[in-house]
PDB file of C-alpha atoms in Angstrom:
ATOM      1  CA  UNK A   1       0.000   0.000   0.000  1.00 92.00           C
ATOM      2  CA  UNK A   2       1.250   3.488  -0.730  1.00 95.00           C
ATOM      3  CA  UNK A   3      -0.005   7.021  -0.357  1.00 95.00           C
ATOM      4  CA  UNK A   4       0.692   9.698  -2.965  1.00 94.00           C
ATOM      5  CA  UNK A   5       0.322  13.271  -1.804  1.00 94.00           C
ATOM      6  CA  UNK A   6       1.666  16.402  -0.192  1.00 94.00           C
ATOM      7  CA  UNK A   7       3.797  16.242   2.972  1.00 95.00           C
ATOM      8  CA  UNK A   8       4.059  19.048   5.533  1.00 94.00           C
ATOM      9  CA  UNK A   9       5.814  18.947   8.939  1.00 93.00           C
ATOM     10  CA  UNK A  10       3.683  20.074  11.908  1.00 90.00           C
ATOM     11  CA  UNK A  11       4.502  21.233  15.432  1.00 87.00           C
ATOM     12  CA  UNK A  12       2.562  19.302  18.090  1.00 82.00           C
ATOM     13  CA  UNK A  13       3.588  21.389  21.118  1.00 80.00           C
ATOM     14  CA  UNK A  14       0.463  22.160  23.204  1.00 77.00           C
ATOM     15  CA  UNK A  15      -1.681  20.215  20.690  1.00 71.00           C
ATOM     16  CA  UNK A  16      -1.154  22.889  17.997  1.00 72.00           C
ATOM     17  CA  UNK A  17      -1.339  20.166  15.367  1.00 78.00           C
ATOM     18  CA  UNK A  18      -5.120  19.755  15.633  1.00 73.00           C
ATOM     19  CA  UNK A  19      -5.890  23.266  14.338  1.00 81.00           C
ATOM     20  CA  UNK A  20      -2.981  23.318  11.877  1.00 87.00           C
ATOM     21  CA  UNK A  21      -3.878  19.957  10.351  1.00 88.00           C
ATOM     22  CA  UNK A  22      -7.548  20.989  10.247  1.00 88.00           C
ATOM     23  CA  UNK A  23      -6.516  24.027   8.201  1.00 92.00           C
ATOM     24  CA  UNK A  24      -4.395  21.798   5.925  1.00 94.00           C
ATOM     25  CA  UNK A  25      -7.412  19.513   5.397  1.00 91.00           C
ATOM     26  CA  UNK A  26      -9.666  22.507   4.633  1.00 92.00           C
ATOM     27  CA  UNK A  27      -7.147  23.807   2.112  1.00 93.00           C
ATOM     28  CA  UNK A  28      -6.674  20.444   0.373  1.00 93.00           C
ATOM     29  CA  UNK A  29     -10.441  19.776   0.399  1.00 92.00           C
ATOM     30  CA  UNK A  30     -10.943  22.938  -1.656  1.00 91.00           C
ATOM     31  CA  UNK A  31      -8.703  21.419  -4.340  1.00 91.00           C
ATOM     32  CA  UNK A  32      -9.658  17.717  -4.142  1.00 91.00           C
ATOM     33  CA  UNK A  33     -12.724  15.724  -2.966  1.00 91.00           C
ATOM     34  CA  UNK A  34     -12.413  15.343   0.818  1.00 89.00           C
ATOM     35  CA  UNK A  35     -13.963  11.880   0.908  1.00 90.00           C
ATOM     36  CA  UNK A  36     -11.287  10.576  -1.468  1.00 93.00           C
ATOM     37  CA  UNK A  37      -8.353  11.985   0.513  1.00 95.00           C
ATOM     38  CA  UNK A  38      -6.422  10.301   3.306  1.00 96.00           C
ATOM     39  CA  UNK A  39      -4.163  11.865   5.924  1.00 96.00           C
ATOM     40  CA  UNK A  40      -1.004  10.061   7.029  1.00 97.00           C
ATOM     41  CA  UNK A  41       0.888  10.997  10.188  1.00 94.00           C
ATOM     42  CA  UNK A  42       4.379   9.547  10.717  1.00 95.00           C
ATOM     43  CA  UNK A  43       7.988  10.328  11.608  1.00 92.00           C
ATOM     44  CA  UNK A  44       7.351  11.723  15.110  1.00 88.00           C
ATOM     45  CA  UNK A  45      10.376  13.482  16.632  1.00 87.00           C
ATOM     46  CA  UNK A  46      11.052  16.491  18.864  1.00 81.00           C
ATOM     47  CA  UNK A  47       7.406  17.607  19.242  1.00 87.00           C
ATOM     48  CA  UNK A  48       6.738  17.516  15.521  1.00 90.00           C
ATOM     49  CA  UNK A  49       5.799  15.020  12.846  1.00 92.00           C
ATOM     50  CA  UNK A  50       5.218  14.669   9.121  1.00 95.00           C
ATOM     51  CA  UNK A  51       1.699  14.637   7.723  1.00 96.00           C
ATOM     52  CA  UNK A  52       0.685  13.736   4.176  1.00 97.00           C
ATOM     53  CA  UNK A  53      -2.669  14.406   2.570  1.00 96.00           C
ATOM     54  CA  UNK A  54      -3.161  12.335  -0.547  1.00 95.00           C
ATOM     55  CA  UNK A  55      -4.720   9.163  -1.876  1.00 95.00           C
ATOM     56  CA  UNK A  56      -3.899   5.474  -2.215  1.00 93.00           C
ATOM     57  CA  UNK A  57      -4.747   5.153  -5.898  1.00 88.00           C
ATOM     58  CA  UNK A  58      -2.537   7.927  -7.273  1.00 86.00           C
ATOM     59  CA  UNK A  59      -5.495   9.344  -9.188  1.00 87.00           C
ATOM     60  CA  UNK A  60      -4.862  13.022  -8.459  1.00 87.00           C
ATOM     61  CA  UNK A  61      -2.238  15.354  -9.842  1.00 82.00           C
ATOM     62  CA  UNK A  62      -1.325  17.332  -6.757  1.00 80.00           C
ATOM     63  CA  UNK A  63      -0.930  20.878  -8.109  1.00 73.00           C
ATOM     64  CA  UNK A  64       2.308  21.469  -6.313  1.00 74.00           C
ATOM     65  CA  UNK A  65       2.747  25.114  -7.365  1.00 82.00           C
ATOM     66  CA  UNK A  66      -0.658  26.058  -5.941  1.00 84.00           C
ATOM     67  CA  UNK A  67       0.014  24.184  -2.700  1.00 89.00           C
ATOM     68  CA  UNK A  68       3.501  25.685  -2.243  1.00 87.00           C
ATOM     69  CA  UNK A  69       1.979  29.178  -2.308  1.00 89.00           C
ATOM     70  CA  UNK A  70       0.351  28.388   1.049  1.00 90.00           C
ATOM     71  CA  UNK A  71       2.679  25.656   2.381  1.00 90.00           C
ATOM     72  CA  UNK A  72       6.137  26.723   1.226  1.00 90.00           C
ATOM     73  CA  UNK A  73       7.928  23.748   2.822  1.00 90.00           C
ATOM     74  CA  UNK A  74       5.524  21.196   1.306  1.00 92.00           C
ATOM     75  CA  UNK A  75       6.893  18.190  -0.573  1.00 91.00           C
ATOM     76  CA  UNK A  76       5.235  15.937  -3.145  1.00 91.00           C
ATOM     77  CA  UNK A  77       5.809  12.360  -1.877  1.00 93.00           C
ATOM     78  CA  UNK A  78       4.991   8.683  -2.313  1.00 94.00           C
ATOM     79  CA  UNK A  79       5.163   6.760   0.983  1.00 95.00           C
ATOM     80  CA  UNK A  80       5.168   2.944   1.160  1.00 96.00           C
ATOM     81  CA  UNK A  81       3.070   1.540   4.021  1.00 96.00           C
ATOM     82  CA  UNK A  82       2.559  -1.937   5.486  1.00 96.00           C
ATOM     83  CA  UNK A  83      -0.594  -3.696   4.251  1.00 93.00           C
ATOM     84  CA  UNK A  84      -1.436  -5.451   7.532  1.00 94.00           C
ATOM     85  CA  UNK A  85      -1.540  -4.870  11.275  1.00 95.00           C
ATOM     86  CA  UNK A  86      -3.630  -1.690  11.378  1.00 97.00           C
ATOM     87  CA  UNK A  87      -6.041  -1.027  14.270  1.00 96.00           C
ATOM     88  CA  UNK A  88      -9.118   1.087  13.425  1.00 97.00           C
ATOM     89  CA  UNK A  89     -10.952   3.704  15.518  1.00 96.00           C
ATOM     90  CA  UNK A  90     -14.244   5.274  14.367  1.00 97.00           C
ATOM     91  CA  UNK A  91     -15.847   8.477  15.649  1.00 96.00           C
ATOM     92  CA  UNK A  92     -16.884  12.048  14.972  1.00 96.00           C
ATOM     93  CA  UNK A  93     -14.504  14.814  13.923  1.00 89.00           C
ATOM     94  CA  UNK A  94     -15.431  16.937  16.954  1.00 90.00           C
ATOM     95  CA  UNK A  95     -14.245  14.089  19.201  1.00 92.00           C
ATOM     96  CA  UNK A  96     -10.864  13.621  17.509  1.00 87.00           C
ATOM     97  CA  UNK A  97      -8.831  14.907  20.485  1.00 85.00           C
ATOM     98  CA  UNK A  98     -10.556  12.380  22.785  1.00 92.00           C
ATOM     99  CA  UNK A  99      -9.995   9.588  20.266  1.00 93.00           C
ATOM    100  CA  UNK A 100      -6.289  10.400  20.194  1.00 88.00           C
ATOM    101  CA  UNK A 101      -6.129  10.475  24.005  1.00 90.00           C
ATOM    102  CA  UNK A 102      -7.360   6.870  23.934  1.00 92.00           C
ATOM    103  CA  UNK A 103      -4.934   5.917  21.170  1.00 93.00           C
ATOM    104  CA  UNK A 104      -1.877   7.425  22.874  1.00 88.00           C
ATOM    105  CA  UNK A 105      -2.635   5.734  26.201  1.00 91.00           C
ATOM    106  CA  UNK A 106      -1.410   2.572  24.461  1.00 87.00           C
ATOM    107  CA  UNK A 107       1.887   4.142  23.386  1.00 85.00           C
ATOM    108  CA  UNK A 108       3.624   5.906  20.529  1.00 83.00           C
ATOM    109  CA  UNK A 109       2.556   5.332  16.921  1.00 89.00           C
ATOM    110  CA  UNK A 110       4.602   4.578  13.851  1.00 94.00           C
ATOM    111  CA  UNK A 111       1.819   5.471  11.403  1.00 96.00           C
ATOM    112  CA  UNK A 112      -1.700   6.876  11.509  1.00 96.00           C
ATOM    113  CA  UNK A 113      -4.129   7.200   8.610  1.00 97.00           C
ATOM    114  CA  UNK A 114      -7.054   9.600   8.932  1.00 95.00           C
ATOM    115  CA  UNK A 115     -10.154   9.611   6.757  1.00 94.00           C
ATOM    116  CA  UNK A 116     -13.049  12.087   7.004  1.00 90.00           C
ATOM    117  CA  UNK A 117     -16.420  12.445   5.316  1.00 88.00           C
ATOM    118  CA  UNK A 118     -18.839  15.324   4.799  1.00 86.00           C
ATOM    119  CA  UNK A 119     -21.128  13.939   7.540  1.00 92.00           C
ATOM    120  CA  UNK A 120     -18.523  14.684  10.234  1.00 91.00           C
ATOM    121  CA  UNK A 121     -17.318  11.108  10.672  1.00 94.00           C
ATOM    122  CA  UNK A 122     -13.699  10.079  11.020  1.00 93.00           C
ATOM    123  CA  UNK A 123     -11.828   6.819  10.684  1.00 96.00           C
ATOM    124  CA  UNK A 124      -8.373   6.584  12.218  1.00 96.00           C
ATOM    125  CA  UNK A 125      -6.186   3.591  11.407  1.00 97.00           C
ATOM    126  CA  UNK A 126      -3.024   3.218  13.475  1.00 97.00           C
ATOM    127  CA  UNK A 127       0.025   1.002  13.288  1.00 96.00           C
ATOM    128  CA  UNK A 128       2.693   0.321  15.864  1.00 94.00           C
ATOM    129  CA  UNK A 129       5.606  -1.684  14.479  1.00 89.00           C
TER     130      UNK A 129
END
């Protein structure tokens, strides 16, 4: 499995990442259909981590020039991911901080995949290697 998309590094000090990633999702959802996008969090280090918004099928041409106007440090990437071993959490977008509190009680993640729909639902798939 692989995700093709745009990678940005986010600061997670004082939970800043929730608003910043929400803004990234809003921006990308203006360019591409939200229900077809996935968010991948990985590479946690020093109160920051990498986050990719993209898709698994490689069906979108991520208009890099447009994206770089807002996210100057953005990178166009393809990330290989394991096919098996993912644990899934379902909920509502407004409860995402509580969902992550539950997830992190079990320890640090290697990968997380977020999916959202227009009805306010979220699906979070996590993997600890």
